[in-house]
Coordinates of C-alpha atoms in Angstrom, one line a residue:
Chain Y
M1155 CA 160.8 240.5 111.0
T1156 CA 159.2 241.5 114.2
A1157 CA 160.8 238.9 116.4
R1158 CA 164.5 238.8 115.9
P1159 CA 165.5 235.4 117.2
W1160 CA 169.0 235.1 118.6
W1161 CA 169.3 231.5 117.4
K1162 CA 169.3 232.8 113.9
T1163 CA 172.2 235.1 114.7
A1164 CA 174.0 232.2 116.4
L1165 CA 173.4 229.9 113.4
G1166 CA 174.4 232.7 111.0
A1167 CA 177.7 233.3 112.9
L1168 CA 178.4 229.6 112.8
L1169 CA 177.8 229.3 109.1
T1170 CA 180.0 232.4 108.5
A1171 CA 182.7 230.9 110.6
F1172 CA 182.5 227.7 108.6
M1173 CA 182.6 229.6 105.4
L1174 CA 185.5 231.7 106.4
F1175 CA 187.6 228.9 107.8
P1176 CA 190.0 228.8 104.9
V1177 CA 190.6 232.5 105.5
Y1178 CA 191.3 231.9 109.2
W1179 CA 193.5 229.0 108.2
M1180 CA 195.6 231.2 106.0
V1181 CA 196.1 233.7 108.8
N1182 CA 196.9 230.9 111.3
V1183 CA 199.5 229.3 109.0
S1184 CA 201.0 232.7 108.3
L1185 CA 201.7 233.1 112.0
T1186 CA 203.1 229.5 112.5
R1187 CA 206.8 228.9 113.1
T1188 CA 208.5 227.0 110.3
A1189 CA 209.3 224.2 112.7
D1190 CA 205.7 223.6 113.5
L1191 CA 204.5 223.5 109.9
R1192 CA 205.2 219.8 109.6
G1193 CA 203.2 217.1 111.2
T1194 CA 199.9 217.7 113.0
P1195 CA 198.6 221.2 112.3
R1196 CA 198.1 223.6 115.2
W1197 CA 194.6 225.0 115.4
F1198 CA 195.5 228.2 117.0
P1199 CA 198.6 230.4 116.7
T1200 CA 199.5 230.0 120.3
A1201 CA 203.0 231.1 119.8
P1202 CA 202.6 233.6 116.9
T1203 CA 205.7 234.4 115.0
F1204 CA 206.3 237.0 112.3
E1205 CA 209.1 235.2 110.6
G1206 CA 206.7 234.4 107.7
Y1207 CA 205.9 238.1 107.4
T1208 CA 209.5 239.2 107.6
A1209 CA 210.4 236.7 104.9
A1210 CA 207.4 237.7 102.8
L1211 CA 207.9 241.4 103.0
G1212 CA 211.6 241.1 102.5
Q1213 CA 211.1 239.4 99.1
Q1214 CA 207.7 240.5 97.9
L1215 CA 207.7 244.2 98.5
P1216 CA 208.6 245.1 94.9
A1217 CA 205.9 242.8 93.7
L1218 CA 203.4 244.6 95.8
G1219 CA 204.5 247.9 94.4
T1220 CA 204.2 246.5 90.8
S1221 CA 200.7 245.3 91.6
L1222 CA 199.7 248.7 92.9
V1223 CA 200.9 250.4 89.7
I1224 CA 199.1 247.9 87.5
G1225 CA 196.0 248.3 89.6
F1226 CA 195.9 252.1 89.4
G1227 CA 196.9 252.0 85.7
C1228 CA 194.1 249.7 85.0
V1229 CA 191.6 251.8 86.8
A1230 CA 192.6 255.0 84.9
L1231 CA 192.5 253.2 81.5
T1232 CA 189.2 251.6 82.3
V1233 CA 187.5 254.8 83.4
V1234 CA 188.9 256.9 80.6
I1235 CA 187.4 254.5 78.0
A1236 CA 184.3 253.4 79.7
A1237 CA 182.8 256.7 81.0
P1238 CA 182.6 258.4 77.6
A1239 CA 181.4 255.2 75.9
G1240 CA 178.6 254.9 78.5
Y1241 CA 177.7 258.5 77.8
A1242 CA 177.6 257.8 74.0
L1243 CA 175.4 254.8 74.5
A1244 CA 173.0 256.0 77.2
I1245 CA 172.6 259.7 76.5
L1246 CA 173.8 260.4 73.0
N1247 CA 172.0 257.3 71.7
L1248 CA 174.8 256.0 69.6
R1249 CA 173.4 254.3 66.5
G1250 CA 174.1 250.6 66.7
G1251 CA 174.2 250.9 70.5
R1252 CA 172.3 247.6 71.0
T1253 CA 174.8 245.7 68.9
L1254 CA 177.7 247.3 70.7
S1255 CA 176.1 246.3 74.1
F1256 CA 175.7 242.8 72.9
L1257 CA 179.3 242.7 71.7
L1258 CA 180.4 243.8 75.1
L1259 CA 178.3 241.2 76.7
V1260 CA 179.9 238.5 74.6
A1261 CA 183.3 240.0 75.2
Q1262 CA 182.9 239.2 78.9
M1263 CA 182.3 235.6 78.1
I1264 CA 185.5 235.0 76.2
P1265 CA 187.8 232.9 78.4
A1266 CA 190.8 234.7 79.7
V1267 CA 193.1 231.9 78.5
V1268 CA 192.0 232.6 75.0
M1269 CA 192.7 236.3 75.4
A1270 CA 196.0 235.5 76.9
M1271 CA 197.1 233.5 73.9
G1272 CA 196.0 236.2 71.5
F1273 CA 197.8 238.9 73.6
Y1274 CA 200.9 236.7 73.7
A1275 CA 201.0 236.4 69.9
V1276 CA 200.5 240.1 69.6
Y1277 CA 203.0 241.1 72.2
V1278 CA 205.7 238.8 70.9
R1279 CA 205.9 240.9 67.8
L1280 CA 205.5 244.2 69.5
G1281 CA 208.1 243.5 72.2
L1282 CA 205.5 244.1 74.9
L1283 CA 206.0 240.9 76.7
N1284 CA 207.2 241.3 80.3
T1285 CA 206.3 244.9 80.5
V1286 CA 204.1 246.6 83.0
W1287 CA 202.3 248.5 80.3
G1288 CA 201.4 245.4 78.4
L1289 CA 200.0 243.8 81.5
I1290 CA 197.9 246.9 82.3
V1291 CA 196.3 246.8 78.9
A1292 CA 195.6 243.1 79.1
D1293 CA 194.2 243.3 82.6
S1294 CA 191.9 246.2 81.6
T1295 CA 190.1 243.9 79.1
I1296 CA 188.5 242.3 82.1
A1297 CA 187.1 245.5 83.4
V1298 CA 186.3 247.7 80.3
P1299 CA 183.2 245.8 79.0
F1300 CA 181.8 245.6 82.5
G1301 CA 182.6 249.3 83.0
V1302 CA 180.8 250.5 79.9
L1303 CA 177.7 248.4 80.6
L1304 CA 177.6 249.7 84.2
Y1305 CA 178.1 253.3 83.2
S1306 CA 175.5 253.1 80.4
T1307 CA 172.9 251.4 82.7
F1308 CA 173.4 254.1 85.3
M1309 CA 173.5 257.0 82.8
A1310 CA 170.3 255.8 81.1
G1311 CA 168.6 256.5 84.5
I1312 CA 169.7 260.1 84.7
P1313 CA 166.6 262.2 84.4
R1314 CA 166.4 263.5 80.8
E1315 CA 165.1 266.9 82.1
L1316 CA 168.6 267.5 83.6
V1317 CA 170.3 267.0 80.3
Q1318 CA 167.6 268.9 78.4
A1319 CA 167.8 271.9 80.7
A1320 CA 171.5 272.1 80.3
R1321 CA 171.1 271.9 76.5
I1322 CA 168.6 274.7 76.6
D1323 CA 171.1 276.8 78.6
G1324 CA 173.5 276.3 75.8
A1325 CA 175.8 273.6 77.2
G1326 CA 177.5 271.6 74.5
T1327 CA 178.0 267.8 74.5
W1328 CA 181.3 268.2 76.3
R1329 CA 180.0 270.5 79.0
I1330 CA 177.1 268.2 79.7
F1331 CA 179.4 265.2 80.0
G1332 CA 181.9 267.0 82.2
S1333 CA 179.7 269.1 84.4
I1334 CA 176.6 267.0 84.7
V1335 CA 176.7 263.4 83.6
L1336 CA 180.2 262.6 85.0
P1337 CA 179.6 264.2 88.5
V1338 CA 176.2 262.6 88.8
S1339 CA 177.7 259.2 87.9
R1340 CA 180.2 259.4 90.7
N1341 CA 179.1 256.3 92.4
S1342 CA 179.4 254.3 89.1
T1343 CA 182.9 255.6 88.8
V1344 CA 183.7 254.4 92.3
T1345 CA 182.2 251.0 91.5
V1346 CA 184.0 250.6 88.2
S1347 CA 187.3 251.7 89.7
L1348 CA 186.9 249.4 92.6
F1349 CA 186.3 246.3 90.5
A1350 CA 188.9 247.3 87.9
F1351 CA 191.5 247.6 90.6
L1352 CA 190.5 244.4 92.3
W1353 CA 190.5 242.4 89.1
A1354 CA 193.9 243.7 88.0
W1355 CA 195.3 243.1 91.5
S1356 CA 194.0 239.5 91.5
D1357 CA 194.9 238.6 87.9
F1358 CA 196.9 235.5 87.6
I1359 CA 196.3 234.3 84.0
F1360 CA 197.6 237.4 82.2
A1361 CA 200.5 237.8 84.6
S1362 CA 201.6 234.2 84.3
T1363 CA 201.5 234.3 80.5
L1364 CA 202.5 237.8 79.5
N1365 CA 204.9 238.7 82.3
R1366 CA 206.6 235.4 83.2
A1367 CA 210.1 236.6 82.9
G1368 CA 209.6 240.3 83.6
E1369 CA 211.7 242.4 85.9
F1370 CA 208.6 243.7 87.6
I1371 CA 206.2 240.9 88.5
P1372 CA 202.9 241.4 90.2
I1373 CA 202.2 239.9 93.6
T1374 CA 200.0 237.1 92.3
L1375 CA 202.9 235.8 90.3
G1376 CA 205.2 236.4 93.3
I1377 CA 203.1 234.0 95.4
Y1378 CA 203.0 231.5 92.5
Q1379 CA 206.8 231.5 92.1
Y1380 CA 207.1 231.3 95.9
I1381 CA 205.0 228.1 95.9
G1382 CA 207.2 226.7 93.2
N1383 CA 210.5 227.6 94.8
N1384 CA 210.2 226.7 98.5
T1385 CA 207.3 224.5 99.4
T1386 CA 208.6 224.2 102.9
Q1387 CA 208.0 227.8 103.9
W1388 CA 204.3 227.8 103.8
N1389 CA 204.1 230.4 106.6
A1390 CA 205.9 232.9 104.3
I1391 CA 203.6 231.9 101.4
M1392 CA 200.5 232.4 103.5
A1393 CA 201.9 235.6 104.9
T1394 CA 202.3 236.9 101.4
A1395 CA 198.7 235.7 100.7
V1396 CA 197.5 237.7 103.7
V1397 CA 199.2 240.8 102.5
A1398 CA 197.8 240.3 99.0
S1399 CA 194.3 240.0 100.4
L1400 CA 194.6 243.4 102.2
P1401 CA 193.1 245.5 99.3
A1402 CA 190.1 243.2 99.2
A1403 CA 189.7 243.4 103.0
I1404 CA 190.1 247.2 103.0
L1405 CA 187.6 247.6 100.2
L1406 CA 185.1 245.4 101.9
V1407 CA 185.3 247.5 105.0
V1408 CA 185.7 251.0 103.5
A1409 CA 183.8 250.9 100.3
Q1410 CA 181.1 248.3 100.8
R1411 CA 178.6 251.1 101.6
Y1412 CA 179.8 253.0 98.6
V1413 CA 179.2 250.1 96.3
A1414 CA 175.8 249.5 97.9
A1415 CA 175.0 253.2 97.3
G1416 CA 175.9 252.8 93.7
V1417 CA 173.7 249.7 93.4
T1418 CA 170.6 251.2 94.9
A1419 CA 171.1 254.5 93.0
G1420 CA 171.1 252.6 89.7
A1421 CA 168.4 250.2 90.7
V1422 CA 165.9 253.0 91.4
K1423 CA 165.1 253.4 87.7
D1424 CA 163.7 249.9 87.5
Chain A
M700 CA 167.2 244.4 89.7
T701 CA 169.3 244.7 86.6
T702 CA 171.8 247.0 88.1
T703 CA 171.9 245.2 91.4
S704 CA 173.0 242.0 89.7
V705 CA 175.5 243.8 87.7
E706 CA 177.3 244.7 90.9
A707 CA 176.6 241.4 92.3
A708 CA 178.0 239.5 89.4
G709 CA 181.0 241.6 89.6
R710 CA 183.3 238.8 90.0
A711 CA 182.3 235.3 89.9
S712 CA 185.1 233.1 89.1
G713 CA 187.4 236.0 89.5
G714 CA 190.2 235.0 87.2
G715 CA 188.1 235.2 84.2
A716 CA 186.7 238.3 82.8
A717 CA 183.9 238.7 85.2
G718 CA 181.3 241.4 85.4
R719 CA 178.2 241.0 83.5
A720 CA 175.6 242.1 81.6
P721 CA 172.6 244.2 82.2
A722 CA 170.0 244.2 79.5
A723 CA 170.9 246.4 76.6
P724 CA 170.8 249.8 78.3
G725 CA 168.9 252.8 77.4
G726 CA 166.5 251.0 75.2
R727 CA 163.4 252.9 76.3
A728 CA 165.1 256.3 76.3
R729 CA 166.5 255.9 72.8
R730 CA 165.2 258.0 70.0
R731 CA 164.4 261.0 72.2
F732 CA 167.1 263.2 70.6
P733 CA 167.2 262.5 66.9
G734 CA 169.5 264.5 64.7
R735 CA 172.7 264.2 62.9
P736 CA 175.2 266.4 64.9
Q737 CA 174.5 264.3 67.9
Q738 CA 175.4 261.1 66.1
W739 CA 178.8 262.6 65.4
S740 CA 179.5 263.4 69.0
A741 CA 178.1 260.0 70.0
I742 CA 180.7 258.4 67.7
G743 CA 183.3 260.7 69.1
F744 CA 182.6 259.7 72.6
S745 CA 182.6 256.1 71.8
A746 CA 185.6 256.3 69.6
P747 CA 188.1 255.3 72.4
L748 CA 186.0 252.2 73.1
L749 CA 185.7 251.3 69.5
V750 CA 189.5 251.6 69.0
Y751 CA 190.1 249.7 72.2
L752 CA 187.8 246.9 71.2
A753 CA 189.4 246.6 67.8
A754 CA 193.0 246.7 69.1
F755 CA 192.7 244.7 72.3
Y756 CA 189.8 242.4 71.7
A757 CA 189.3 241.8 67.9
Y758 CA 193.0 241.8 67.1
P759 CA 194.1 239.3 69.8
L760 CA 191.1 237.1 68.9
W761 CA 192.0 237.3 65.3
R762 CA 195.6 236.3 66.2
N763 CA 194.2 233.4 68.2
I764 CA 192.2 232.1 65.3
E765 CA 195.3 232.5 63.1
L766 CA 197.3 230.5 65.7
S767 CA 194.8 227.7 65.5
L768 CA 195.0 227.4 61.7
H769 CA 198.7 227.4 61.4
D770 CA 201.4 225.2 62.8
Y771 CA 203.1 227.5 65.2
T772 CA 206.3 226.4 66.8
V773 CA 208.5 228.6 68.9
R774 CA 210.7 229.1 65.9
A775 CA 207.9 229.9 63.6
F776 CA 206.8 232.5 66.2
V777 CA 210.1 234.3 66.0
Q778 CA 210.5 234.0 62.3
G779 CA 206.9 234.6 61.5
D780 CA 206.7 231.9 58.8
P781 CA 204.3 229.2 60.2
E782 CA 202.9 226.6 57.9
F783 CA 199.2 226.9 57.2
V784 CA 197.5 223.6 58.2
G785 CA 193.8 224.4 58.0
F786 CA 191.8 222.5 60.6
A787 CA 194.5 220.0 61.3
N788 CA 195.0 221.3 64.8
H789 CA 191.3 221.0 65.5
T790 CA 191.3 217.5 64.2
E791 CA 194.3 216.6 66.3
V792 CA 192.7 218.1 69.4
F793 CA 189.3 216.5 69.0
T794 CA 190.7 213.1 68.2
S795 CA 193.3 213.0 70.9
G796 CA 192.7 210.8 73.9
T797 CA 192.8 213.7 76.3
F798 CA 189.8 215.4 74.6
G799 CA 187.3 212.9 76.0
T800 CA 188.7 213.1 79.5
A801 CA 188.8 216.9 79.4
L802 CA 185.2 217.0 78.1
V803 CA 183.9 214.7 80.8
N804 CA 185.9 216.5 83.5
T805 CA 184.6 219.9 82.3
A806 CA 181.0 218.7 82.4
L807 CA 181.4 217.2 85.9
F808 CA 183.3 220.3 87.1
T809 CA 180.8 222.7 85.7
F810 CA 177.5 221.0 86.6
V811 CA 178.5 219.7 90.1
S812 CA 180.0 223.1 91.0
I813 CA 176.9 225.0 89.8
A814 CA 174.5 222.6 91.4
F815 CA 176.1 222.9 94.8
Q816 CA 176.8 226.7 94.5
Y817 CA 173.2 227.3 93.6
A818 CA 171.7 225.1 96.3
I819 CA 173.9 226.4 99.0
G820 CA 173.6 230.0 97.8
L821 CA 169.8 229.7 97.7
A822 CA 169.6 228.2 101.2
L823 CA 171.8 230.9 102.6
A824 CA 169.9 233.6 100.7
V825 CA 166.6 232.4 102.2
F826 CA 168.3 232.2 105.6
F827 CA 169.5 235.7 105.4
R828 CA 166.2 237.0 104.1
D829 CA 164.9 237.5 107.6
N830 CA 166.8 240.4 109.0
F831 CA 168.0 239.0 112.2
R832 CA 170.6 240.7 114.4
L833 CA 174.0 241.1 112.7
S834 CA 172.6 239.6 109.5
G835 CA 174.0 242.5 107.4
V836 CA 177.5 242.1 108.8
L837 CA 177.5 238.3 108.4
R838 CA 176.2 238.6 104.8
A839 CA 179.0 241.0 104.1
L840 CA 181.6 238.6 105.5
F841 CA 180.3 236.0 103.1
L842 CA 181.6 238.1 100.3
V843 CA 185.2 237.6 101.5
P844 CA 186.0 234.4 99.4
W845 CA 184.7 236.3 96.4
L846 CA 187.0 239.3 96.9
L847 CA 190.2 237.4 97.6
P848 CA 192.7 236.9 94.7
L849 CA 192.2 233.4 93.3
I850 CA 195.8 232.6 93.9
V851 CA 195.3 233.3 97.6
S852 CA 192.3 231.1 98.0
S853 CA 193.6 228.4 95.7
S854 CA 197.0 228.1 97.5
T855 CA 195.2 228.1 100.9
W856 CA 193.0 225.2 99.8
A857 CA 196.1 223.4 98.4
W858 CA 197.8 223.7 101.8
M859 CA 194.6 222.7 103.7
L860 CA 194.3 219.6 101.4
N861 CA 198.0 218.7 101.7
S862 CA 198.4 215.0 102.3
E863 CA 200.8 215.0 105.3
N864 CA 200.4 218.5 106.8
G865 CA 196.9 219.5 105.8
I866 CA 194.2 220.4 108.3
V867 CA 191.6 218.4 106.4
N868 CA 193.5 215.1 106.6
S869 CA 194.2 215.9 110.3
V870 CA 190.5 216.0 111.0
V871 CA 189.8 212.9 108.8
E872 CA 192.5 211.0 110.7
A873 CA 191.3 212.2 114.0
F874 CA 188.0 210.4 113.2
G875 CA 189.9 207.3 112.3
G876 CA 189.9 207.8 108.6
P877 CA 192.8 207.1 106.3
Q878 CA 195.2 209.6 104.8
I879 CA 193.7 210.9 101.7
N880 CA 195.9 212.2 98.9
W881 CA 193.4 214.8 97.9
L882 CA 195.4 216.6 95.2
T883 CA 197.8 213.8 94.1
S884 CA 195.6 210.8 93.6
P885 CA 193.5 210.5 90.4
E886 CA 190.4 209.5 92.3
T887 CA 190.1 212.7 94.4
A888 CA 191.9 215.4 92.5
L889 CA 188.8 216.5 90.5
I890 CA 186.6 216.3 93.7
S891 CA 189.1 218.6 95.5
V892 CA 189.1 221.3 92.9
I893 CA 185.3 221.1 92.6
I894 CA 185.1 221.6 96.4
A895 CA 187.3 224.6 96.3
N896 CA 185.4 226.0 93.3
I897 CA 182.1 225.5 95.0
W898 CA 183.4 227.5 98.0
L899 CA 184.5 230.3 95.6
G900 CA 181.1 230.5 93.9
I901 CA 178.8 230.5 96.9
P902 CA 179.1 234.3 97.5
F903 CA 178.2 235.1 93.9
N904 CA 175.1 232.9 94.1
L905 CA 174.2 234.2 97.5
V906 CA 174.3 237.9 96.5
I907 CA 172.3 237.5 93.3
L908 CA 169.7 235.2 94.8
Y909 CA 169.4 237.4 97.8
S910 CA 168.8 240.5 95.7
G911 CA 166.3 238.4 93.7
L912 CA 164.5 237.4 96.9
Q913 CA 164.1 241.1 97.8
Q914 CA 162.0 241.6 94.7
I915 CA 159.4 239.1 96.0
P916 CA 156.6 241.1 97.8
A917 CA 156.5 240.3 101.5
D918 CA 152.7 240.3 101.6
L919 CA 152.7 237.2 99.4
Y920 CA 154.3 235.4 102.3
E921 CA 152.1 237.0 104.8
A922 CA 149.0 236.0 102.9
A923 CA 150.3 232.4 102.5
S924 CA 151.0 232.3 106.3
L925 CA 147.5 233.4 107.0
D926 CA 146.2 230.6 104.8
G927 CA 148.3 228.2 106.9
A928 CA 151.1 227.4 104.5
T929 CA 154.1 225.9 106.0
A930 CA 157.6 227.3 105.5
W931 CA 158.3 224.6 103.0
Q932 CA 155.1 225.2 101.1
R933 CA 155.9 228.9 101.0
F934 CA 159.3 228.2 99.6
R935 CA 158.0 225.6 97.1
H936 CA 155.1 227.6 95.9
I937 CA 156.2 231.3 96.2
T938 CA 159.9 231.6 96.4
L939 CA 160.9 229.0 93.7
P940 CA 158.5 230.0 91.0
L941 CA 159.0 233.8 91.5
L942 CA 162.7 233.4 91.6
R943 CA 162.8 231.6 88.3
P944 CA 164.1 234.4 86.1
V945 CA 166.8 235.2 88.6
T946 CA 167.6 231.5 88.8
A947 CA 168.0 231.3 85.0
I948 CA 170.4 234.2 85.0
T949 CA 172.4 232.9 87.9
L950 CA 172.8 229.4 86.4
L951 CA 173.7 230.8 83.0
L952 CA 176.3 233.2 84.3
G953 CA 177.6 230.5 86.7
F954 CA 178.0 228.2 83.7
I955 CA 179.9 230.8 81.6
Y956 CA 182.2 231.6 84.5
T957 CA 182.9 228.0 85.5
L958 CA 183.6 227.1 81.9
K959 CA 186.6 229.4 81.8
V960 CA 188.1 228.7 85.2
V961 CA 191.8 228.2 85.0
D962 CA 193.5 229.6 88.1
V963 CA 192.0 227.4 90.7
V964 CA 192.6 224.1 89.0
W965 CA 196.0 225.1 87.7
I966 CA 197.3 226.3 91.1
M967 CA 195.9 223.3 93.0
T968 CA 196.6 220.4 90.6
T969 CA 197.7 221.7 87.2
G970 CA 195.1 219.5 85.8
G971 CA 196.8 216.4 87.2
P972 CA 197.7 213.9 88.3
G973 CA 197.9 212.9 84.6
D974 CA 194.7 214.3 83.2
A975 CA 192.6 213.5 86.2
S976 CA 191.4 217.0 86.9
L977 CA 192.0 218.5 83.5
I978 CA 189.2 220.7 82.2
L979 CA 189.1 222.3 78.7
A980 CA 190.3 225.8 79.7
V981 CA 193.2 224.3 81.8
W982 CA 194.1 222.0 79.0
S983 CA 194.4 225.0 76.7
Y984 CA 196.5 226.8 79.2
R985 CA 198.7 223.8 79.8
E986 CA 199.4 223.3 76.1
A987 CA 200.3 227.0 75.6
F988 CA 202.0 228.0 78.7
G989 CA 202.2 225.1 81.1
T990 CA 205.1 223.1 79.8
G991 CA 208.5 223.8 78.6
Q992 CA 207.3 223.0 75.0
P993 CA 204.6 225.6 74.2
E994 CA 202.1 224.2 71.7
F995 CA 200.2 227.3 70.8
S996 CA 198.3 226.0 67.9
P997 CA 196.4 223.1 69.6
A998 CA 195.9 225.4 72.6
A999 CA 194.3 228.0 70.3
A1000 CA 192.1 225.3 68.8
I1001 CA 190.8 224.3 72.2
G1002 CA 190.3 228.0 72.9
N1003 CA 188.1 228.3 69.7
L1004 CA 185.9 225.5 71.1
L1005 CA 185.5 227.4 74.4
I1006 CA 184.6 230.6 72.4
V1007 CA 182.0 228.7 70.5
I1008 CA 180.4 227.3 73.6
A1009 CA 180.5 230.8 75.2
L1010 CA 178.9 232.3 72.1
V1011 CA 176.1 229.8 72.2
F1012 CA 175.4 230.6 75.8
G1013 CA 175.7 234.3 75.0
F1014 CA 172.7 234.0 72.6
V1015 CA 170.8 232.0 75.2
H1016 CA 171.5 234.8 77.7
L1017 CA 170.2 237.4 75.2
R1018 CA 167.1 235.4 74.7
T1019 CA 166.5 235.1 78.4
Q1020 CA 167.0 238.8 78.8
R1021 CA 164.6 239.6 76.0
Y1022 CA 162.1 237.2 77.5
R1023 CA 162.4 238.8 80.9
E1024 CA 162.0 242.3 79.4
R1025 CA 158.8 241.2 77.7
S1026 CA 157.3 239.6 80.7

């Protein structure tokens, strides 16, 4: 750690470049002219064109909007359910909490395709197929168990003295939750929201099963139908893929530190 | 460590329910505030979750089991009068010719994927352990494949592996190789999806193993260096043994995630050609949603099998966690 050899940086950069090649390739293809897509691929977008992006945005803008709505809906639902539950588990010592935690753990292991079939069977009867609401609920099942476990792990690390003192001052369970526990757990909220959004945004299985014929389809399904419809216009498909990757890219740049802060804050207790 | 890996494990195979599992939280702190009234508020605060789990986990799962025990056709779905057939769907699935293929493919897909993800992830984690210039930035960039929507990465891979216009074949042919039909020939389809899946899983392994490496005290390495241990010996006798608990968790979670992968395979090959790259989860998806003729009941039966496998490994996970807590 004293000597910081440059060759390691060079090797690291090389490995990263190799790893990220598919991402580069996606961007490269998205900038390629339709005429150049056939035959030997071009390594660099020497004559970049935005025809892919024009086509993509022209057709996929509503899908992007739908995905945003689903993403935010999923975040709201997840936080509203997970934060109080984490509080009940970690601070109010809910009886049977260990069992509940175990159930949540197992819940995360259930394959999405199984959940999708169950939801399909339920939604057929309730008429919730092809609705944005139905998809928000289904997508949230990916994030809720994770959210509860994350919150309760973090909240279990909140100093007991803080809660005790508030209790002595006469604060009720609600006050303690709203004015102490929730604000202190802000980083957990950011982390949970972040992943809930990302998973809902990226979801393909629920979208392709529960919202196949919907009026409002999310962007993942937009790309999928794109692939099915016009296999010649891969520049437009890749352009849509680039646009669909933006939230991930933005979060990596903006919130990476935030997530890291949440991680270390929670890790201190160990 | 627990929390670190919670974050880290955030999204392994993405499409599936990811996230993971810290040890049962708050174990030590429990029983500090006994008393009845608090139990009521605890129940109150967890009520939304309990209702949610009942309505959106238990009920769909129950419906899934029901599907597998009846003969659901599209018509029966609408009219709600499916015939009860017991375990006939299960028997049909387990005795079908596809079952053996899917099982072998699933085993290959899971174990080969995990072996490479782990080996590469560990090599990278060890490499990034020394804080060289820009190591933080480069490590962050390694997360990109993990954060991208699976449809994005899968379709990019599909285009890269395209027979005529793909960059991979372009390179292969530049070196005098033949044109390989990566996704459309039965010999290479499974290999192709495994390669893409390994790529997807490396960030997850890197992050968890890296955070595991941080737990190993640096003075151990210094002491070993003073005693003249080579880099390989240090890796062999310090890193590997001390990383064992983290390794166990990583492999276990990797297994659980890989078992339920659908997106990657479905988007790249739809399990084909024929059944060449069909794994259990994809088979279930294909039966239920992949063809014009939905066969929900066999699909649900395959789903039950996946749940049983997941449950078994859930218990293994719990034991591992318990073991870790004790040690």
